[in-house]
PDB file of C-alpha atoms in Angstrom:
ATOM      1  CA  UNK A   1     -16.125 -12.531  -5.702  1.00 63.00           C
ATOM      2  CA  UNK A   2     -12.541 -10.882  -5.828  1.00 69.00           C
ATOM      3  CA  UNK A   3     -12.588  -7.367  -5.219  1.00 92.00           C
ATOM      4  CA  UNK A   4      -9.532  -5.884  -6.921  1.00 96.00           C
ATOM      5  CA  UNK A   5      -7.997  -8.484  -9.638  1.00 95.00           C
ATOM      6  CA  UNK A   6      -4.746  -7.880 -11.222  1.00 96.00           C
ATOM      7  CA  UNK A   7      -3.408  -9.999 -14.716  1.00 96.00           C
ATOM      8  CA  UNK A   8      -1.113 -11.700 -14.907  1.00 96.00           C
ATOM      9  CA  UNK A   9       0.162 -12.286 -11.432  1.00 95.00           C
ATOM     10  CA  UNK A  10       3.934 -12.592 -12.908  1.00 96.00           C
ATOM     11  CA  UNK A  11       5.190 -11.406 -16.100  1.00 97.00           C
ATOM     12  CA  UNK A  12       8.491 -12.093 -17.190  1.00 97.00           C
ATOM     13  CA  UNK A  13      10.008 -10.495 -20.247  1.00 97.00           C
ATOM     14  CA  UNK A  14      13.199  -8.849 -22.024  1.00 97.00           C
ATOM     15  CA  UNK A  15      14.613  -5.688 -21.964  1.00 97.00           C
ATOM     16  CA  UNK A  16      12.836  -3.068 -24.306  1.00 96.00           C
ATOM     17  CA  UNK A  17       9.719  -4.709 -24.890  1.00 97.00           C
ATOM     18  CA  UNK A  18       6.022  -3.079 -24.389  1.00 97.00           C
ATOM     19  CA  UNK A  19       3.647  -5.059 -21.584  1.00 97.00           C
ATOM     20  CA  UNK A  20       0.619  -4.355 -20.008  1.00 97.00           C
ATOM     21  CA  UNK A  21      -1.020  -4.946 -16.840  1.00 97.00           C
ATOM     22  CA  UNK A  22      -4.618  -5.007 -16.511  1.00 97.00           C
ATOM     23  CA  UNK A  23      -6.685  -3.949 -13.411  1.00 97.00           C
ATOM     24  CA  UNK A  24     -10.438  -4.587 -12.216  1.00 97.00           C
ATOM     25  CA  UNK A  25     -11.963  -3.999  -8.941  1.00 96.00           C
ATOM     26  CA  UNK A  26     -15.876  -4.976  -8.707  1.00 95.00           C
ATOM     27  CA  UNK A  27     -16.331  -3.133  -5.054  1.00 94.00           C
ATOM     28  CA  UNK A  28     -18.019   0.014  -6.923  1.00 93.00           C
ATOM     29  CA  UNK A  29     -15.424   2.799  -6.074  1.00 92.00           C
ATOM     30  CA  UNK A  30     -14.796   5.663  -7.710  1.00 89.00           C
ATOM     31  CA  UNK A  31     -10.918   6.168  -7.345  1.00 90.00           C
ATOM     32  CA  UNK A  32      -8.167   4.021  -8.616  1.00 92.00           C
ATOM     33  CA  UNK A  33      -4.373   3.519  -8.187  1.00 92.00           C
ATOM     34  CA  UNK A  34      -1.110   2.354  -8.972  1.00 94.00           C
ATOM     35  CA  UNK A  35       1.879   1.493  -6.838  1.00 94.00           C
ATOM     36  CA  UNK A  36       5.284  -0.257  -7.409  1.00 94.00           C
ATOM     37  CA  UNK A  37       6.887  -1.897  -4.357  1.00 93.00           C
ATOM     38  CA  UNK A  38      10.636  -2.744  -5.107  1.00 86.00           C
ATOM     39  CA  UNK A  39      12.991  -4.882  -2.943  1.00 79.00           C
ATOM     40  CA  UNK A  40      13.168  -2.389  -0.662  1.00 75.00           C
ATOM     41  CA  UNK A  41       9.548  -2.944   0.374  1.00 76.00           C
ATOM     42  CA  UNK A  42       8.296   0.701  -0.142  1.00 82.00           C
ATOM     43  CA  UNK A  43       5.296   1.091  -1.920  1.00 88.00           C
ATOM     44  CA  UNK A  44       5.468   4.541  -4.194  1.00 88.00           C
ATOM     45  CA  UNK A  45       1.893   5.953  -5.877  1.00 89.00           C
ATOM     46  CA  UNK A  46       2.596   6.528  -9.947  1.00 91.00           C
ATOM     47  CA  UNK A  47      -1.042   7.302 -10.986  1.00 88.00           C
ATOM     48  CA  UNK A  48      -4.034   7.461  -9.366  1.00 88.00           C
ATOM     49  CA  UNK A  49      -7.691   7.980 -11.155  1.00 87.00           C
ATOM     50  CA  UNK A  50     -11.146   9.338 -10.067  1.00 85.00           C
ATOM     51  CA  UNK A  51     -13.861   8.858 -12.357  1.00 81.00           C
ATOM     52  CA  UNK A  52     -11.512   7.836 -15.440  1.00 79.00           C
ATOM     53  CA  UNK A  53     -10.064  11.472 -14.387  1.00 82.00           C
ATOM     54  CA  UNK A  54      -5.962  11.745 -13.907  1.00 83.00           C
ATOM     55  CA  UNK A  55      -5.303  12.970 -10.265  1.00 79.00           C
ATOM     56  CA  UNK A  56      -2.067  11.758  -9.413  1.00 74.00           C
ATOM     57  CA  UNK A  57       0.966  11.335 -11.478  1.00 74.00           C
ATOM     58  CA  UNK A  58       3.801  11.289  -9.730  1.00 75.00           C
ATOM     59  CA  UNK A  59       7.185  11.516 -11.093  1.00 77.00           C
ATOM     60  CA  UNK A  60       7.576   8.286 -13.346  1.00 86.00           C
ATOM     61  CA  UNK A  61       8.724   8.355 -16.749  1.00 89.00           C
ATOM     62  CA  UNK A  62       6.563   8.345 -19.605  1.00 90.00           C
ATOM     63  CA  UNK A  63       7.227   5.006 -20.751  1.00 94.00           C
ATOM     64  CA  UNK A  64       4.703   4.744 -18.184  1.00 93.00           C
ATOM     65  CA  UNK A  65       0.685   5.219 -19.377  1.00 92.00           C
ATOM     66  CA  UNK A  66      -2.046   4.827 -17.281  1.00 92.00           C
ATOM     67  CA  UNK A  67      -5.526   3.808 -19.411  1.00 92.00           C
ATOM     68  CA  UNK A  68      -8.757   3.891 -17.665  1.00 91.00           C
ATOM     69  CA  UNK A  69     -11.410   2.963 -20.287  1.00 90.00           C
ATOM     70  CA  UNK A  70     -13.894   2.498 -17.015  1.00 90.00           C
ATOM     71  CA  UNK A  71     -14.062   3.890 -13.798  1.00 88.00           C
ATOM     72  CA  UNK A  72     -13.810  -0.207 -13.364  1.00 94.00           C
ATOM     73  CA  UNK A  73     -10.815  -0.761 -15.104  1.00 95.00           C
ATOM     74  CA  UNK A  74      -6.936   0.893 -14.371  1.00 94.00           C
ATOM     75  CA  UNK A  75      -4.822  -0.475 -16.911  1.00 95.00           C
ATOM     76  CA  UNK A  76      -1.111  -0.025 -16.896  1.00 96.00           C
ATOM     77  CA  UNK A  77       1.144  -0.187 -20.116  1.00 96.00           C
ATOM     78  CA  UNK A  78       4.807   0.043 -19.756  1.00 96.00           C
ATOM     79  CA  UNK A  79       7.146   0.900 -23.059  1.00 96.00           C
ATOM     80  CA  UNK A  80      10.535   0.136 -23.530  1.00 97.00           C
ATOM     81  CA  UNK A  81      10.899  -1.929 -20.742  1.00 96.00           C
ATOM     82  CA  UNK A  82      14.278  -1.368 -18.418  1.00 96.00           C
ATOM     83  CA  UNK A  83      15.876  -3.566 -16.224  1.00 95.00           C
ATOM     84  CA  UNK A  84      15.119  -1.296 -13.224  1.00 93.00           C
ATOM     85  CA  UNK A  85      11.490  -1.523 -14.080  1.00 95.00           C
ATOM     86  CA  UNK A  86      11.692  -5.094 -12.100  1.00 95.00           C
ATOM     87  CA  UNK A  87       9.153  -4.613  -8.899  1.00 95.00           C
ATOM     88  CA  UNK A  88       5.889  -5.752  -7.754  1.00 96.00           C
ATOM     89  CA  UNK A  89       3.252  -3.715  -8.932  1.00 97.00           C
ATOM     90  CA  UNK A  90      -0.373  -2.968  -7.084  1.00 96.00           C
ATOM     91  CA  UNK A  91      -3.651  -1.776  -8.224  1.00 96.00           C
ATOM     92  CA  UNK A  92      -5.793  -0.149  -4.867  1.00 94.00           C
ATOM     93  CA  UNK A  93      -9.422   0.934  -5.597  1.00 94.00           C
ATOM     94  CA  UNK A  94     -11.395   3.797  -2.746  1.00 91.00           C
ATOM     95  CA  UNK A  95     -14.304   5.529  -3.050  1.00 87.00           C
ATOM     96  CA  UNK A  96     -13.134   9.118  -3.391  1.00 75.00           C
ATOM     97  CA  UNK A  97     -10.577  10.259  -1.258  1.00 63.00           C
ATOM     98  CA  UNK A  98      -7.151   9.578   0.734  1.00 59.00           C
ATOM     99  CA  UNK A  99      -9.298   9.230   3.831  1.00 67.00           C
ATOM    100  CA  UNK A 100     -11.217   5.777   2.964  1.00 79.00           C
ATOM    101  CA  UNK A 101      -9.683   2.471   2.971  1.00 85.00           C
ATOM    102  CA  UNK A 102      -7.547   1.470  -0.131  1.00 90.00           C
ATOM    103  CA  UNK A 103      -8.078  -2.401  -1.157  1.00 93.00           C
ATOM    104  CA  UNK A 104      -5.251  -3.844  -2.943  1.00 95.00           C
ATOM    105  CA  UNK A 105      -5.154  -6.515  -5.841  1.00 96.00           C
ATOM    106  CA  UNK A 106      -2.842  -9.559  -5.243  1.00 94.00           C
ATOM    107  CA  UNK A 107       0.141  -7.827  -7.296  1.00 96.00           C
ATOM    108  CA  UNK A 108       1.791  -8.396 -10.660  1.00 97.00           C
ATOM    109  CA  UNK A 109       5.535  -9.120 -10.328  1.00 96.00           C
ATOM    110  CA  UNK A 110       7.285  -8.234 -13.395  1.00 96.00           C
ATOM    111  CA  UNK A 111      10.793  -9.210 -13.776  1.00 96.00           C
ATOM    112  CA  UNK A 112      12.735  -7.438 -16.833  1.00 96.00           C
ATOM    113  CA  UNK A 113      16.063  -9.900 -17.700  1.00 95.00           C
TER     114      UNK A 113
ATOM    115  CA  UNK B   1       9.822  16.096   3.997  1.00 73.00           C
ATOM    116  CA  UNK B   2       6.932  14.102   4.807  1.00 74.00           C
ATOM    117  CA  UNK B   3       8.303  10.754   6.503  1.00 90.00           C
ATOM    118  CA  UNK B   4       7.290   7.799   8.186  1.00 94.00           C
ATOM    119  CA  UNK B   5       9.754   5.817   9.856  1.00 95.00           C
ATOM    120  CA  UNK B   6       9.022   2.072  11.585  1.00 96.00           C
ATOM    121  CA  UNK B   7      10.416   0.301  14.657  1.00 96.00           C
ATOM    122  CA  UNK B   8      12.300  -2.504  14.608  1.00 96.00           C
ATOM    123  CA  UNK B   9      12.826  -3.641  10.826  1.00 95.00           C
ATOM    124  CA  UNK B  10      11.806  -7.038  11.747  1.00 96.00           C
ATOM    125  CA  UNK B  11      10.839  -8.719  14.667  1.00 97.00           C
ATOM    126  CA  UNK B  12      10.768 -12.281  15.654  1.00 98.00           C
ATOM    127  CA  UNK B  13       8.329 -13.346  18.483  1.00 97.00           C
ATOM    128  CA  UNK B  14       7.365 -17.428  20.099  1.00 97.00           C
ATOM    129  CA  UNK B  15       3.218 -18.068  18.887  1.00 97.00           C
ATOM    130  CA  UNK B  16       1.210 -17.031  21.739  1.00 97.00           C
ATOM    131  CA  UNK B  17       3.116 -13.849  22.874  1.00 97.00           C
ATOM    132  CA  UNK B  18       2.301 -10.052  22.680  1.00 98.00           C
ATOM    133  CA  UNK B  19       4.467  -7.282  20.811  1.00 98.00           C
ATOM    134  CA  UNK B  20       4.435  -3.809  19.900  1.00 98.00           C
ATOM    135  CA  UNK B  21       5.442  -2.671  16.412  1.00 98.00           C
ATOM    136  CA  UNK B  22       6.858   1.605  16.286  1.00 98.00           C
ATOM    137  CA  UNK B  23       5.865   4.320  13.962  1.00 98.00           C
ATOM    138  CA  UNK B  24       7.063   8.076  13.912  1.00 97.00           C
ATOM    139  CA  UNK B  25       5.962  10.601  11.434  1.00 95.00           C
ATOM    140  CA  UNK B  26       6.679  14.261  10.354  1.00 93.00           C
ATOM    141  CA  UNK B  27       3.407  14.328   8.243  1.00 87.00           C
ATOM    142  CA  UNK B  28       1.594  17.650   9.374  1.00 83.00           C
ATOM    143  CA  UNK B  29      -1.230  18.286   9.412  1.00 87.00           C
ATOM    144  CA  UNK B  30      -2.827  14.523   8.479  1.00 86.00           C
ATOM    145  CA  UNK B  31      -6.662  13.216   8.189  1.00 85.00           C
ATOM    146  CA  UNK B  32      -5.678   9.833   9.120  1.00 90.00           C
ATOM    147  CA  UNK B  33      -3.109   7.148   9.714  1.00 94.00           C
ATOM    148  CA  UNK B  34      -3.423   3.733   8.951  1.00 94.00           C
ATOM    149  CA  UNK B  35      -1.973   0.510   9.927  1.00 97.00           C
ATOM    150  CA  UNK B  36      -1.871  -2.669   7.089  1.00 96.00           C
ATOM    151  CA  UNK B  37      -0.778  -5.879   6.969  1.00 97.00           C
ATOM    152  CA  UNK B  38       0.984  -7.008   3.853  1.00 96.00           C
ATOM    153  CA  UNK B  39       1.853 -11.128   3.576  1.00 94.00           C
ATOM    154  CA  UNK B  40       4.084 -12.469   1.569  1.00 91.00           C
ATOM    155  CA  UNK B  41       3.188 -11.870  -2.066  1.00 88.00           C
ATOM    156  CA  UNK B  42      -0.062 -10.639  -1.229  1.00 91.00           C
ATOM    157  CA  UNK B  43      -1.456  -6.893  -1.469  1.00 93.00           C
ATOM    158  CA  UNK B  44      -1.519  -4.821   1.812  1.00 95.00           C
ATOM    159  CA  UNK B  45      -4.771  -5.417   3.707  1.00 95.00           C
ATOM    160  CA  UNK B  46      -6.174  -2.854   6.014  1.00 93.00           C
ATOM    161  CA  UNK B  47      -6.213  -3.216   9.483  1.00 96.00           C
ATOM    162  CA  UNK B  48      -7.121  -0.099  10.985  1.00 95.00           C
ATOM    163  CA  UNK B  49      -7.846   3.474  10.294  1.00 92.00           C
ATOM    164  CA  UNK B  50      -7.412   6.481  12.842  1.00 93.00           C
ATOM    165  CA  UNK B  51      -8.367  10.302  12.184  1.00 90.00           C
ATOM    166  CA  UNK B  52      -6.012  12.341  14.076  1.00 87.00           C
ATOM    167  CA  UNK B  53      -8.585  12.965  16.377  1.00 89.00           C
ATOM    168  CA  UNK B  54      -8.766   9.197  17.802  1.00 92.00           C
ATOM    169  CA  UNK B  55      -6.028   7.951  20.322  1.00 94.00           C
ATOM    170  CA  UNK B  56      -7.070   4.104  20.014  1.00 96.00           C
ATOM    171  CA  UNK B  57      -8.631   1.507  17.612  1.00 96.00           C
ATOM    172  CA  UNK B  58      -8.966  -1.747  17.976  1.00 96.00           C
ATOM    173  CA  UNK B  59      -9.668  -4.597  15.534  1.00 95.00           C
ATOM    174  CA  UNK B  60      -9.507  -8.313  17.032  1.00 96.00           C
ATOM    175  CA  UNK B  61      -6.094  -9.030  18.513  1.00 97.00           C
ATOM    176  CA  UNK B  62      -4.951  -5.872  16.756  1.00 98.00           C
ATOM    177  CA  UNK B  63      -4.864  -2.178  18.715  1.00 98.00           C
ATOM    178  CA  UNK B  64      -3.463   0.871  17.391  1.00 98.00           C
ATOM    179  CA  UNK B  65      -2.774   3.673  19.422  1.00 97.00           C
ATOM    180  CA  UNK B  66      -2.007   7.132  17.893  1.00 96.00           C
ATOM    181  CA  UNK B  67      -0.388  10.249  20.247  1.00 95.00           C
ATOM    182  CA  UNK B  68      -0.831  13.296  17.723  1.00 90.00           C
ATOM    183  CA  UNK B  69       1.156  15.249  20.405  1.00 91.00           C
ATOM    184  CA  UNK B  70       4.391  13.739  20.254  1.00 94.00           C
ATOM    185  CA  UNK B  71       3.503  12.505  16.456  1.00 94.00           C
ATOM    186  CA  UNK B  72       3.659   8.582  17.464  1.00 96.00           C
ATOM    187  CA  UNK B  73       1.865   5.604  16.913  1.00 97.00           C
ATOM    188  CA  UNK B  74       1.787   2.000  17.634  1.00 98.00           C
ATOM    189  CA  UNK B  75       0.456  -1.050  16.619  1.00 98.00           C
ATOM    190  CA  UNK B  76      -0.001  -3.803  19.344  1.00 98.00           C
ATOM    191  CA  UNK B  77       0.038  -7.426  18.966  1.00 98.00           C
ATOM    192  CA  UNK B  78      -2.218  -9.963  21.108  1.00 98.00           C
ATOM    193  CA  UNK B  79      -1.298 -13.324  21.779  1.00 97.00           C
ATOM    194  CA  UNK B  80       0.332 -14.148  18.573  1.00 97.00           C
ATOM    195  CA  UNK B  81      -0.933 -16.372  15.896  1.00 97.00           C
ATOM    196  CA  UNK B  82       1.583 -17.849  12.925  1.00 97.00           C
ATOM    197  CA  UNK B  83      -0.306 -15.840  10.791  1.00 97.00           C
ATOM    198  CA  UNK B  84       0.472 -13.330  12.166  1.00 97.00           C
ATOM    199  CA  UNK B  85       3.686 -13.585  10.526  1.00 97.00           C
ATOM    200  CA  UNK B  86       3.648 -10.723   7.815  1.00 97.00           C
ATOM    201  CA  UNK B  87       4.797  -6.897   7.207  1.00 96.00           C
ATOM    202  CA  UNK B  88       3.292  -4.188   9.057  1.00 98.00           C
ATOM    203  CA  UNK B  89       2.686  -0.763   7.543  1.00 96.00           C
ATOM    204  CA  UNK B  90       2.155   2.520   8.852  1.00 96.00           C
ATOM    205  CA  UNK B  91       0.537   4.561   6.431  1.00 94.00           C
ATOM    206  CA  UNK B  92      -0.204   8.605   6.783  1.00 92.00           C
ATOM    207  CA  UNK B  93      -2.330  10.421   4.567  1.00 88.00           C
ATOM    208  CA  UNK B  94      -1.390  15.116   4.585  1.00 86.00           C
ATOM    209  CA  UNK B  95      -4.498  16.848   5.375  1.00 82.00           C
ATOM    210  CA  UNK B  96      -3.543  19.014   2.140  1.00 77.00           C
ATOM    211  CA  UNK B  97      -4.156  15.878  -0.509  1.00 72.00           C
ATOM    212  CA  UNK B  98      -6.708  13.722  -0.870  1.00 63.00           C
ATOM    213  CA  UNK B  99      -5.391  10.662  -2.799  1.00 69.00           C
ATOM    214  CA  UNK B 100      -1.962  10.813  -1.998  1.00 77.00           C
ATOM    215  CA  UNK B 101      -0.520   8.583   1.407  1.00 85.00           C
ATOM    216  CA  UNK B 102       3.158   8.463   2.841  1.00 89.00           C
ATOM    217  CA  UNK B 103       3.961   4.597   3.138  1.00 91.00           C
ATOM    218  CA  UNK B 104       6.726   3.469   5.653  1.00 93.00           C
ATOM    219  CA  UNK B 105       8.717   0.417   5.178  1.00 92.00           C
ATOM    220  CA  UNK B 106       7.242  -1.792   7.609  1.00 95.00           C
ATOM    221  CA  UNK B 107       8.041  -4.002  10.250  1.00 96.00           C
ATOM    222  CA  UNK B 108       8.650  -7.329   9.394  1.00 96.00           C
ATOM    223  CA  UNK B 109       7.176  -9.638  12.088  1.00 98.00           C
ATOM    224  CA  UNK B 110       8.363 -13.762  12.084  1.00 97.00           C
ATOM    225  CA  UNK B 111       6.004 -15.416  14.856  1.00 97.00           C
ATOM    226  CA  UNK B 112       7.880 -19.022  15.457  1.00 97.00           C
ATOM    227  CA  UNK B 113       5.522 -21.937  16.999  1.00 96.00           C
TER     228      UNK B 113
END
């Protein structure tokens, strides 16, 4: 009965290669996101989807592409992986809006040697 | 420049007492601020949401208290549990977008039996 399920959980993997991080909530909402927490603890928004519709992409280089086959599904695929690309990354789900509650998958953590 | 800012960094409190965790923000105007709790390796979890109209929520051992006035608000701590032991965010989200949230940095809270 998870609500927002991330794969893998930790991905490990050399400079310059292409990965991809899937994302699937089952809790019905319409919007979807992703964030990337680094050491520092902040999370930072790169992309966030209504309705398979781009509404936030904030500034994060285009080795960076958001796929959202579903209004189910936010799928993250990362390119030429750098080693500053190392972070935990989250997938949130709402229904539409900033002002509802975001629910958070249990985080990838991808570490880029 | 939007900001949230959290006081202390981390905190470290005996099982069974009370504390009070600090947030400040420049975010004007806002909808709503929020309060999660992330544990370690785990996805924030919400614990409450406040419109800027609302001075207090509670939710079990957990009350928040926002002053719009002086653009402060606080998360308070009831007779501590060990699992208690997590980060605390202060999230704000600008009246002017609906997706996008300002995240502070948390408040790392040890609660030692």
């Amino acid at each position: 009965d998870t609500a927002v399920s991330q794969t893998p959980k930790y991905l490990v993997t050399q400079m310059g290669n292409d990965k991809s991080i899937k994302c699937e909530q089952n809790l019905g909402h319409d919007t979807m996101y992703w964030y990337k927490q680094d050491s520092k603890k902040f999370l930072k928004i790169m992309f966030s989807y209504n309705n398979k519709e781009l509404i936030i992409n904030e500034t994060v280089p285009n080795r960076f592409s958001p796929k959202s086959p579903d209004k189910a599904h936010l799928n993250l695929h990362i390119n030429s992986l750098e080693l500053g690309d190392s972070a935990v990354y989250f997938c949130a789900s709402s229904q539409r809006g900033g002002v509802n509650e975001q629910f958070f998958g249990p985080g990838t953590r991808l570490t880029v040697l | 420049k939007n900001q949230v800012e959290q006081s202390p960094q981390s905190l470290i409190i005996l099982e069974g007492k009370n504390c009070t965790l600090q947030c400040n923000y420049t975010v004007s105007p806002f909808s709503n601020l929020r309060w999660y709790k992330q544990d370690t390796g785990r996805g924030p979890v919400s614990l409450t949401i406040m419109t800027f109209s609302e001075n207090t929520k509670s939710n079990g051992r957990y009350t928040a208290t926002l002053d719009a006035d002086t653009k402060q608000s606080s998360l308070h701590i009831t007779a501590s549990q060990l699992s208690d032991s997590a980060s605390y965010i202060c999230v704000v989200s600008p009246m002017d977008s609906n997706y996008q949230l300002i995240w502070g940095a948390g408040t790392k809270l040890i609660i030692k039996p």
